[in-house]
mmCIF file of N, CA and C in Angstrom:
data_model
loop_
_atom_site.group_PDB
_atom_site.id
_atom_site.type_symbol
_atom_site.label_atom_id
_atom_site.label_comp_id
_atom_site.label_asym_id
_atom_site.label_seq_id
_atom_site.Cartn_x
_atom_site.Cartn_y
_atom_site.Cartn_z
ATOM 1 N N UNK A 1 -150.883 37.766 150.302
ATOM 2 C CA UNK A 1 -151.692 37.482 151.460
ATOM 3 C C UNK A 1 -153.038 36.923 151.006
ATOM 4 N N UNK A 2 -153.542 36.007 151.713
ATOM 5 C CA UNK A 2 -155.161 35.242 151.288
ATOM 6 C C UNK A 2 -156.038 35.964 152.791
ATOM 7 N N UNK A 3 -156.668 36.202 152.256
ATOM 8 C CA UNK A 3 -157.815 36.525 153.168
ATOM 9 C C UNK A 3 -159.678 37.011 152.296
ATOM 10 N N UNK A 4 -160.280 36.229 153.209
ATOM 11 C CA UNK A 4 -161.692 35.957 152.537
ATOM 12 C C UNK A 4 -162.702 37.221 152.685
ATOM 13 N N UNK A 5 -162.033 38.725 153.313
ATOM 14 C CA UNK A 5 -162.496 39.683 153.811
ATOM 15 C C UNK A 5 -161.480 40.466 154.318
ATOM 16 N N UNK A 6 -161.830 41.996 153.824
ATOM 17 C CA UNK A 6 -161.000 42.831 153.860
ATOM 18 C C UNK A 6 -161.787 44.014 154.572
ATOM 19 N N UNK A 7 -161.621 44.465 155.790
ATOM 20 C CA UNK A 7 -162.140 45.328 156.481
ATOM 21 C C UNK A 7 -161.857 46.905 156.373
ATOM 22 N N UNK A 8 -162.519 48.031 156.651
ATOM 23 C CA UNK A 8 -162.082 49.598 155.970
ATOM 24 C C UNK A 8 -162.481 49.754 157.477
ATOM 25 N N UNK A 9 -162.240 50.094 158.666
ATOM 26 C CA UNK A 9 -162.846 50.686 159.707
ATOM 27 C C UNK A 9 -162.402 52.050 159.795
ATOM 28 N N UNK A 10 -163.706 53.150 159.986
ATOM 29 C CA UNK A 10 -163.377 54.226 160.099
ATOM 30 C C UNK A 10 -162.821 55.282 161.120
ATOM 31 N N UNK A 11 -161.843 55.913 160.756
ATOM 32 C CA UNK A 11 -160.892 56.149 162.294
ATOM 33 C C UNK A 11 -161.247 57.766 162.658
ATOM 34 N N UNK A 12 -160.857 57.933 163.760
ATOM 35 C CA UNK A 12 -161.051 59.293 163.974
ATOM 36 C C UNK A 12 -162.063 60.258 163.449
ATOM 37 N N UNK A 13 -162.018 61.122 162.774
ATOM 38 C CA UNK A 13 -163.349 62.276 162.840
ATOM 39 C C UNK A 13 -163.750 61.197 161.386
ATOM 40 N N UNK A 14 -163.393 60.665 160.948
ATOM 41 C CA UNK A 14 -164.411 59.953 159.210
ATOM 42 C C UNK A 14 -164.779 59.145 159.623
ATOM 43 N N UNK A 15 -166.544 59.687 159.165
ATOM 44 C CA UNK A 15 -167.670 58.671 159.006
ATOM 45 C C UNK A 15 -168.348 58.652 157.664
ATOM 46 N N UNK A 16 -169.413 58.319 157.655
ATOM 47 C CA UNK A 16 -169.797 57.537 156.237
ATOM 48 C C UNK A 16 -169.827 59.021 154.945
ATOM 49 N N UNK A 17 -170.493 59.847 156.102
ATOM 50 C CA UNK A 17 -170.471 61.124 155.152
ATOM 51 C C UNK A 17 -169.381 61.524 154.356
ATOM 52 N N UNK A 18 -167.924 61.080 154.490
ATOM 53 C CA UNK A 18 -167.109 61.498 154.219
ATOM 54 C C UNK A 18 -166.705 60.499 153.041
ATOM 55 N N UNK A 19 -167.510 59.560 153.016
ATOM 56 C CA UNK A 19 -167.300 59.012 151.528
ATOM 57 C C UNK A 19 -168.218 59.141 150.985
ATOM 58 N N UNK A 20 -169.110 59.686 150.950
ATOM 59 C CA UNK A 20 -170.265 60.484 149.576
ATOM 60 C C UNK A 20 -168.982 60.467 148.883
ATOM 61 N N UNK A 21 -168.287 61.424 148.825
ATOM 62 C CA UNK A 21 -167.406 62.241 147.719
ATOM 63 C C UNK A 21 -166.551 61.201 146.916
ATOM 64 N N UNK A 22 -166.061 60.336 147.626
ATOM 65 C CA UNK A 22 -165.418 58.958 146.405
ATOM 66 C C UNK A 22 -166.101 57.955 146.709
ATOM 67 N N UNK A 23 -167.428 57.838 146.864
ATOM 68 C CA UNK A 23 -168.048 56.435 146.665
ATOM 69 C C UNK A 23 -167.967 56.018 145.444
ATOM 70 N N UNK A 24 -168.871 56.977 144.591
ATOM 71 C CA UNK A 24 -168.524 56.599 142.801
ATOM 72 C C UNK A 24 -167.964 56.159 142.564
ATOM 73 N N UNK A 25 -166.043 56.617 142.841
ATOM 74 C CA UNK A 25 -164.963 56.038 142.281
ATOM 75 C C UNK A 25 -164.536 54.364 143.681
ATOM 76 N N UNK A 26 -165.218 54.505 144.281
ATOM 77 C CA UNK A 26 -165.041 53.456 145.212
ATOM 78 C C UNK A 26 -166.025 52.163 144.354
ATOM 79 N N UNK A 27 -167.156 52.405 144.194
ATOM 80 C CA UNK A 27 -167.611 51.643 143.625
ATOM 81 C C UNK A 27 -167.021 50.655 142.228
ATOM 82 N N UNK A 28 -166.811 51.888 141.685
ATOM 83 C CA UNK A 28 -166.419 51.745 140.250
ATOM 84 C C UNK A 28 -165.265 50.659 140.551
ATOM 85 N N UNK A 29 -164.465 51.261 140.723
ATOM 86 C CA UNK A 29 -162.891 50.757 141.458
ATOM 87 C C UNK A 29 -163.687 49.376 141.947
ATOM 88 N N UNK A 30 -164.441 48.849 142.529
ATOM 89 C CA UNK A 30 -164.737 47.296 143.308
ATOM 90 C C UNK A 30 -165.144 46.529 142.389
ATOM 91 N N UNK A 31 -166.536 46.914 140.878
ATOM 92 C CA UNK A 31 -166.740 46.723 140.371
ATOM 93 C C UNK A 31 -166.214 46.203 139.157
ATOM 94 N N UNK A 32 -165.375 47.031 138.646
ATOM 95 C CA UNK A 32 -164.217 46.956 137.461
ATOM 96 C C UNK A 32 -163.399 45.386 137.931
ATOM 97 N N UNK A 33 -162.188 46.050 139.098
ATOM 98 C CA UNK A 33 -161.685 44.728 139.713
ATOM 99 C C UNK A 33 -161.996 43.824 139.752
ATOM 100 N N UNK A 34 -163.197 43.533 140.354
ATOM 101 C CA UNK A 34 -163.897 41.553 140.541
ATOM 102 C C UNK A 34 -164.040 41.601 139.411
ATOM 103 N N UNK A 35 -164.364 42.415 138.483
ATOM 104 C CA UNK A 35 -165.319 41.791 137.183
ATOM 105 C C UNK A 35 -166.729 41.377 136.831
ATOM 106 N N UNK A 36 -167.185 42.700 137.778
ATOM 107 C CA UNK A 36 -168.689 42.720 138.273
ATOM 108 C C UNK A 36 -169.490 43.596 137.712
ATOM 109 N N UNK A 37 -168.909 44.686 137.025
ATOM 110 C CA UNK A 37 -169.598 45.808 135.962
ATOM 111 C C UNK A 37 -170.684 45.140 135.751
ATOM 112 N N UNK A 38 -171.717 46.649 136.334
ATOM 113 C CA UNK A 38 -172.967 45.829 135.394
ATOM 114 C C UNK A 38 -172.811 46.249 133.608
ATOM 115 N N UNK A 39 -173.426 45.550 132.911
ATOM 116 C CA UNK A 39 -173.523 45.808 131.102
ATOM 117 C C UNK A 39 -174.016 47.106 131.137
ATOM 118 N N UNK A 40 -175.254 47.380 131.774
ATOM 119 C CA UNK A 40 -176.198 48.513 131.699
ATOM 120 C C UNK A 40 -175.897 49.757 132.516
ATOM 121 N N UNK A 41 -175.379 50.908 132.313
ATOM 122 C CA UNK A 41 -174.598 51.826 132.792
ATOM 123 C C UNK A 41 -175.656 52.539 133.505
ATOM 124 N N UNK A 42 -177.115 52.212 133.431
ATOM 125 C CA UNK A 42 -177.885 53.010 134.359
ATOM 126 C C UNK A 42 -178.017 52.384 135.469
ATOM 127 N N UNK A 43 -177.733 50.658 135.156
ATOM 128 C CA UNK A 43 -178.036 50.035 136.921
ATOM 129 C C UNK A 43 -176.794 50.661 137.729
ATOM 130 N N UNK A 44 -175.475 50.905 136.958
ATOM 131 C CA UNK A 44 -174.501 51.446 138.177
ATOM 132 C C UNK A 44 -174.533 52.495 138.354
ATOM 133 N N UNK A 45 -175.275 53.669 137.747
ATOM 134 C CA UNK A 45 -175.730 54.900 138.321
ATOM 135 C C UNK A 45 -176.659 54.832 139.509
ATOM 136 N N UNK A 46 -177.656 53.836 139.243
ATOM 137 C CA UNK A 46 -179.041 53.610 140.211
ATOM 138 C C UNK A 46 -178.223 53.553 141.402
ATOM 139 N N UNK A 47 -176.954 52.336 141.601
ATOM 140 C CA UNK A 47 -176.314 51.521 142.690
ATOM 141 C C UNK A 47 -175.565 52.789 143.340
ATOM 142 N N UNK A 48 -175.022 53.951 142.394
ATOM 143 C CA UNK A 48 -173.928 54.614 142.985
ATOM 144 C C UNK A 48 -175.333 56.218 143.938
ATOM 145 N N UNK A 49 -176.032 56.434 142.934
ATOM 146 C CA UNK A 49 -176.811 57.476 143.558
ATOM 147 C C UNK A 49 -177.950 56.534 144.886
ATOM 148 N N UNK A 50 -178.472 55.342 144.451
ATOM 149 C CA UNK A 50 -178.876 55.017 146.418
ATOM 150 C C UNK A 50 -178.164 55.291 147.766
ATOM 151 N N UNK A 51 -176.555 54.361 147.359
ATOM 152 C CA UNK A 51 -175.652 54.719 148.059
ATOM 153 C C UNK A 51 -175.342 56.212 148.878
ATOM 154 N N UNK A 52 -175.234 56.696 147.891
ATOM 155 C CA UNK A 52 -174.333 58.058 148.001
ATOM 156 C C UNK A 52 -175.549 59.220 148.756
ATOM 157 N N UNK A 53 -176.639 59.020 148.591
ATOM 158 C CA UNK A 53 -178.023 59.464 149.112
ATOM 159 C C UNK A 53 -178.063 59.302 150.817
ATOM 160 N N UNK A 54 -177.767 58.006 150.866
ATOM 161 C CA UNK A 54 -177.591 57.625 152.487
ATOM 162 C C UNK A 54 -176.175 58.427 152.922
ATOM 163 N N UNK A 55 -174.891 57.660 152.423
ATOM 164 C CA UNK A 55 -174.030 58.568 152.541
ATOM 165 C C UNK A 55 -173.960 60.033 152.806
ATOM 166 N N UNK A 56 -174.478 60.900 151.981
ATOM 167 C CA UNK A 56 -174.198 62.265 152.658
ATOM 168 C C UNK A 56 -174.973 62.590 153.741
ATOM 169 N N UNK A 57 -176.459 61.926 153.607
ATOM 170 C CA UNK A 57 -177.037 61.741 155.407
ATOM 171 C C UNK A 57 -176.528 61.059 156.443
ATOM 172 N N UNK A 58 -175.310 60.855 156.185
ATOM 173 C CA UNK A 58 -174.249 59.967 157.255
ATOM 174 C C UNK A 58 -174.977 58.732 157.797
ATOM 175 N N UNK A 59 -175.823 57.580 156.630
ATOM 176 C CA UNK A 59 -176.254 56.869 157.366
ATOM 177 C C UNK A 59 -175.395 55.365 156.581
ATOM 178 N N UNK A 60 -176.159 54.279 157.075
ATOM 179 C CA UNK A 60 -175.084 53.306 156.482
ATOM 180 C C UNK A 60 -175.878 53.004 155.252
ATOM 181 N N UNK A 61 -175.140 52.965 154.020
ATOM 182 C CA UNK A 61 -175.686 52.588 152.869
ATOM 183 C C UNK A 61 -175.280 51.762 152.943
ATOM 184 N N UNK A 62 -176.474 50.789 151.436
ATOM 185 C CA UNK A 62 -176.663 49.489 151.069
ATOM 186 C C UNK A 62 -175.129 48.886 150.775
ATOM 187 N N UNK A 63 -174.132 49.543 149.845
ATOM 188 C CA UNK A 63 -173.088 48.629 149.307
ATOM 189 C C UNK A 63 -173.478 47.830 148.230
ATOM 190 N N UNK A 64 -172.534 47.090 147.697
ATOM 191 C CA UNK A 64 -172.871 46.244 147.041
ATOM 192 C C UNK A 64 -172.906 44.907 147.531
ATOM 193 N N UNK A 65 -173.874 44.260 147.505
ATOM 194 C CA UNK A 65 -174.529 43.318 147.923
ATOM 195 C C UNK A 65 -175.651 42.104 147.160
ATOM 196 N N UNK A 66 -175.137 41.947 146.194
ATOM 197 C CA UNK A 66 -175.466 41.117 144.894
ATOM 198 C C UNK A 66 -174.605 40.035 144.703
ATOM 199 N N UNK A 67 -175.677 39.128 143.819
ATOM 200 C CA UNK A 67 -174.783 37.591 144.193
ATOM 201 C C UNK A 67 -173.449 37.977 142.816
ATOM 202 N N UNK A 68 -172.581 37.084 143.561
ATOM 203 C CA UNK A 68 -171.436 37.242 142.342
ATOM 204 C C UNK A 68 -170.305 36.716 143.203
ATOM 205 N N UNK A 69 -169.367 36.903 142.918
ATOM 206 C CA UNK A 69 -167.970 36.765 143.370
ATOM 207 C C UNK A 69 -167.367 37.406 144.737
ATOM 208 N N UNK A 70 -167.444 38.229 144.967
ATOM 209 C CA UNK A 70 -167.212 39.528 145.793
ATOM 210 C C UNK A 70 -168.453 40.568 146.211
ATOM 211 N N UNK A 71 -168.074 41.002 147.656
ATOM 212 C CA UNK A 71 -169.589 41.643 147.996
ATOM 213 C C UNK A 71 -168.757 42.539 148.443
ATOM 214 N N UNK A 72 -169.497 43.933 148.661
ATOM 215 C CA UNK A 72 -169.588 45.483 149.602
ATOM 216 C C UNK A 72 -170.197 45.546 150.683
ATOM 217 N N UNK A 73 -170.379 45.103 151.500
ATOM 218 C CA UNK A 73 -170.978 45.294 152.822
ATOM 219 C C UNK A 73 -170.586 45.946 153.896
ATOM 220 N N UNK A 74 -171.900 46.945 154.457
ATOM 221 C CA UNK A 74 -172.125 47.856 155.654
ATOM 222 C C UNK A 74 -172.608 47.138 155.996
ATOM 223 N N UNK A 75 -171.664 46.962 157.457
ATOM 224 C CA UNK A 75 -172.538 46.266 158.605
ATOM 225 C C UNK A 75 -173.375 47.360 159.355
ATOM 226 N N UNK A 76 -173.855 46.409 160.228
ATOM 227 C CA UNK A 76 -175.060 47.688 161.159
ATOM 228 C C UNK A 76 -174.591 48.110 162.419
ATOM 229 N N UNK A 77 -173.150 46.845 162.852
ATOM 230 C CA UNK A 77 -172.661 47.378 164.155
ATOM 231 C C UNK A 77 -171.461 47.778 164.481
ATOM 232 N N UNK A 78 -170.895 48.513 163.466
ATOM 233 C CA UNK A 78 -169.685 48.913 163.362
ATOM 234 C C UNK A 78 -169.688 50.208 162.281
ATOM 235 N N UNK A 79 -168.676 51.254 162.397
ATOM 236 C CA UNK A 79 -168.584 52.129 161.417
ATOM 237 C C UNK A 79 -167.572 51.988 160.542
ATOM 238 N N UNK A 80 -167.745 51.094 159.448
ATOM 239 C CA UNK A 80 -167.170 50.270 158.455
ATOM 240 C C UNK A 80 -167.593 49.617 157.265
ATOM 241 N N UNK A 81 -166.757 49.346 156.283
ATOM 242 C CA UNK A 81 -167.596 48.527 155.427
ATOM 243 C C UNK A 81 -165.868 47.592 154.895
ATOM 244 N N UNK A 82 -166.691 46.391 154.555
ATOM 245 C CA UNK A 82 -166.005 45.362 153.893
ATOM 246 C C UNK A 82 -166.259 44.609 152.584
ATOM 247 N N UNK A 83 -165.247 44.160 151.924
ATOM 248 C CA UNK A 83 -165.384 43.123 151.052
ATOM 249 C C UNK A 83 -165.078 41.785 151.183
ATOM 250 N N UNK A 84 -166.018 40.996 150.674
ATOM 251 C CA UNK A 84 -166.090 39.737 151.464
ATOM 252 C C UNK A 84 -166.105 38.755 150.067
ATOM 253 N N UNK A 85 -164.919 37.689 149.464
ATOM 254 C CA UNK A 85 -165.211 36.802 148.507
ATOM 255 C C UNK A 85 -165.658 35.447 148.618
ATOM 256 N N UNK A 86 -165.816 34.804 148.345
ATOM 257 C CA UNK A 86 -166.115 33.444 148.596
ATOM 258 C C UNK A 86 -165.615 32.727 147.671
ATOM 259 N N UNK A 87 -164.432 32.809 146.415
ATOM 260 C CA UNK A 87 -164.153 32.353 145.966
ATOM 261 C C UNK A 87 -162.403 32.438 145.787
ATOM 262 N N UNK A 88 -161.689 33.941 145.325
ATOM 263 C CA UNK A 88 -160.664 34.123 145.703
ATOM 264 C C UNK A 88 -160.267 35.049 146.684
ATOM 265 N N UNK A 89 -159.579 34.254 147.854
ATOM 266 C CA UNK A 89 -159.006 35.306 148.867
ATOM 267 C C UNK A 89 -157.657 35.722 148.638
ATOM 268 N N UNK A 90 -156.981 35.531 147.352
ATOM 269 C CA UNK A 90 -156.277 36.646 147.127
ATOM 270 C C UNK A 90 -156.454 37.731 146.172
ATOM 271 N N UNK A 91 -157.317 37.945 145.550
ATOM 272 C CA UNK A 91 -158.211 39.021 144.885
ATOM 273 C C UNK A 91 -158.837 39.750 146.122
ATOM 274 N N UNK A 92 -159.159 39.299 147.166
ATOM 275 C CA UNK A 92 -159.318 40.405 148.322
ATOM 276 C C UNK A 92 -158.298 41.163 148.557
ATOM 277 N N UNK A 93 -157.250 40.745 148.836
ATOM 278 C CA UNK A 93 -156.097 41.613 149.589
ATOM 279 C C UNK A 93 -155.790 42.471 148.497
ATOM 280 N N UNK A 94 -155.736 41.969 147.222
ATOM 281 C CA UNK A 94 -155.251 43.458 146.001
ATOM 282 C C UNK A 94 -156.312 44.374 146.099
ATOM 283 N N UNK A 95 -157.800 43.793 145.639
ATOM 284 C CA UNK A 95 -158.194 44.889 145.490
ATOM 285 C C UNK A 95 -158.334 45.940 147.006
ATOM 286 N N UNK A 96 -158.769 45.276 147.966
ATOM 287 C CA UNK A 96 -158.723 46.058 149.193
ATOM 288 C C UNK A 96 -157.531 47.058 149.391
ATOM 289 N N UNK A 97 -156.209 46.725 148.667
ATOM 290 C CA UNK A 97 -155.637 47.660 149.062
ATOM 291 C C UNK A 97 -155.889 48.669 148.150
ATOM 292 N N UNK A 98 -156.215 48.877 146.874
ATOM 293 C CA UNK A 98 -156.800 49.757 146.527
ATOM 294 C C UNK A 98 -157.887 51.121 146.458
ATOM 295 N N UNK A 99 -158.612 50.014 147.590
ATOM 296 C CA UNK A 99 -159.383 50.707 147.820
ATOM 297 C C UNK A 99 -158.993 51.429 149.178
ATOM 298 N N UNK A 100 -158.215 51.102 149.721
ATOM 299 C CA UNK A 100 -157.483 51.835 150.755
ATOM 300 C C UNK A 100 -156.491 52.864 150.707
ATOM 301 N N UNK A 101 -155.522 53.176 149.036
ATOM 302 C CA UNK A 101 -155.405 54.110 148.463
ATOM 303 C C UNK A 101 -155.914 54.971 148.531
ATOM 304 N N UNK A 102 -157.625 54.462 147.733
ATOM 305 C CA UNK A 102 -158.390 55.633 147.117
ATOM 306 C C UNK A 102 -159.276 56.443 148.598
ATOM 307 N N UNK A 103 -158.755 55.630 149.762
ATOM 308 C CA UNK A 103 -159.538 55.822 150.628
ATOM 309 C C UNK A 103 -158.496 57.370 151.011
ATOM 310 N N UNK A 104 -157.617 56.575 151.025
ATOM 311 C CA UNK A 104 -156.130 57.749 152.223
ATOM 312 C C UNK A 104 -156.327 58.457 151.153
ATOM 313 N N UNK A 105 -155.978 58.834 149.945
ATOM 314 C CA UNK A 105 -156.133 59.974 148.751
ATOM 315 C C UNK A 105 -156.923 60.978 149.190
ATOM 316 N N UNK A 106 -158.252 60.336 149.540
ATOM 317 C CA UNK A 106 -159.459 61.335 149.900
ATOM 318 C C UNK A 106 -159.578 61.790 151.099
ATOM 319 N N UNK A 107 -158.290 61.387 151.924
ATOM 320 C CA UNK A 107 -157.946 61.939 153.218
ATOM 321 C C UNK A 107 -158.364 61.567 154.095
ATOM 322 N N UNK A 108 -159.407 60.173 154.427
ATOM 323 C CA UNK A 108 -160.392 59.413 155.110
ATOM 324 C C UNK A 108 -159.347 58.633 155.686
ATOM 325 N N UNK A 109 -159.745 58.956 157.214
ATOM 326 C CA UNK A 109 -158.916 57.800 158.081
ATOM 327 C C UNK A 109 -159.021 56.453 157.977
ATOM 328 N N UNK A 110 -158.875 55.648 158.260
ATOM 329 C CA UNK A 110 -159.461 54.294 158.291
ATOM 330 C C UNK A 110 -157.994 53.070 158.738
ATOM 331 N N UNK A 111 -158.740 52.355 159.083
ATOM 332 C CA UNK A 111 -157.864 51.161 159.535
ATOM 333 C C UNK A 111 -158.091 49.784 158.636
ATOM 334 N N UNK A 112 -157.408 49.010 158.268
ATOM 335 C CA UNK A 112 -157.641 48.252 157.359
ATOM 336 C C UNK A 112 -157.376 46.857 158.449
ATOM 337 N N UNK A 113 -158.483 45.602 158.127
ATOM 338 C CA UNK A 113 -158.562 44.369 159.244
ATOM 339 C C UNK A 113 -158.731 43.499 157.975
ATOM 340 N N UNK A 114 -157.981 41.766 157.772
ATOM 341 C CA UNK A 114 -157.907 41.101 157.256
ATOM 342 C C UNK A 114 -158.890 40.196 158.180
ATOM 343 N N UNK A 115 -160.024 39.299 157.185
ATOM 344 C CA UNK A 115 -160.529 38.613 158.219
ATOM 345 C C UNK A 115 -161.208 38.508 159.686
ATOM 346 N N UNK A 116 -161.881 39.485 160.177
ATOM 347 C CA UNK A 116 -162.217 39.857 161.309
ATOM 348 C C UNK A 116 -164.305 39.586 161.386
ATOM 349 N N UNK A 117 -164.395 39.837 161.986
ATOM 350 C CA UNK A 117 -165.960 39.733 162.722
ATOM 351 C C UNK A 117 -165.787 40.959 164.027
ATOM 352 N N UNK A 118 -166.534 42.026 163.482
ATOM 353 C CA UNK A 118 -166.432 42.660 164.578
ATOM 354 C C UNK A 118 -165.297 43.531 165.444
ATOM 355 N N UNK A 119 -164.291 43.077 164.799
ATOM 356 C CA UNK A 119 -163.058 43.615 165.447
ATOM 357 C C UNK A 119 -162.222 42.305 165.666
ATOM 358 N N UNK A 120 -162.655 41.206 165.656
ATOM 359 C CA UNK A 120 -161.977 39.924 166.055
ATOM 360 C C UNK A 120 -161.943 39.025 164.923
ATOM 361 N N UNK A 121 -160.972 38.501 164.985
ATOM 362 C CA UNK A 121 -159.986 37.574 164.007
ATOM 363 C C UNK A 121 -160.571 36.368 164.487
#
């Protein structure tokens, strides 16, 4: 499947708070994949503890959101976050489903949207 964005919408009682607990490995997991590791193992501590700070205050954290290949983005009007490439849209659909694994693993509801704005295609 090609798609330029891979949507996580959160279903039923899971909200952001409920990924404090595998953001780390959510991160890691997005990072590794594109091939976005930072070199310096304290900037992805910095990236994973901002995050995860908002997170357990159930608010919307930053994501990853740095220029490169692939982005993490919390939107502001939806309870969700996506990855968005601009270069390969089939490196979206693998890794997204991964991260939709690691999502159901951790018992987090969620609905998965190929390509959408908002809810719309």
């Amino acid at each position: 499947m090609k798609a330029s964005s891979c949507h996580f919408v959160l279903s039923g009682e899971s909200d952001y708070k409920h990924l404090a607990k595998v953001f780390p490995d959510l991160l890691g997991l997005f990072l590794k994949e594109t091939g976005q590791m930072p070199e310096d193992e304290e900037v992805l501590h910095m990236f994973i503890e901002l995050n995860v700070s908002d997170l357990e205050r159930n608010l919307k954290p930053e994501g990853y959101n740095r220029k490169g290949r692939m982005r993490m983005i919390f939107p502001m009007d939806r309870k969700e976050f996506y990855i968005r490439s601009t270069s390969k849209p089939t490196e979206v659909a693998r890794v997204g489903e991964r991260i939709s694994e690691v999502l159901s693993a951790a018992g987090i509801e969620h609905e998965v949207e190929h390509d959408t704005v908002n809810g719309v295609r």
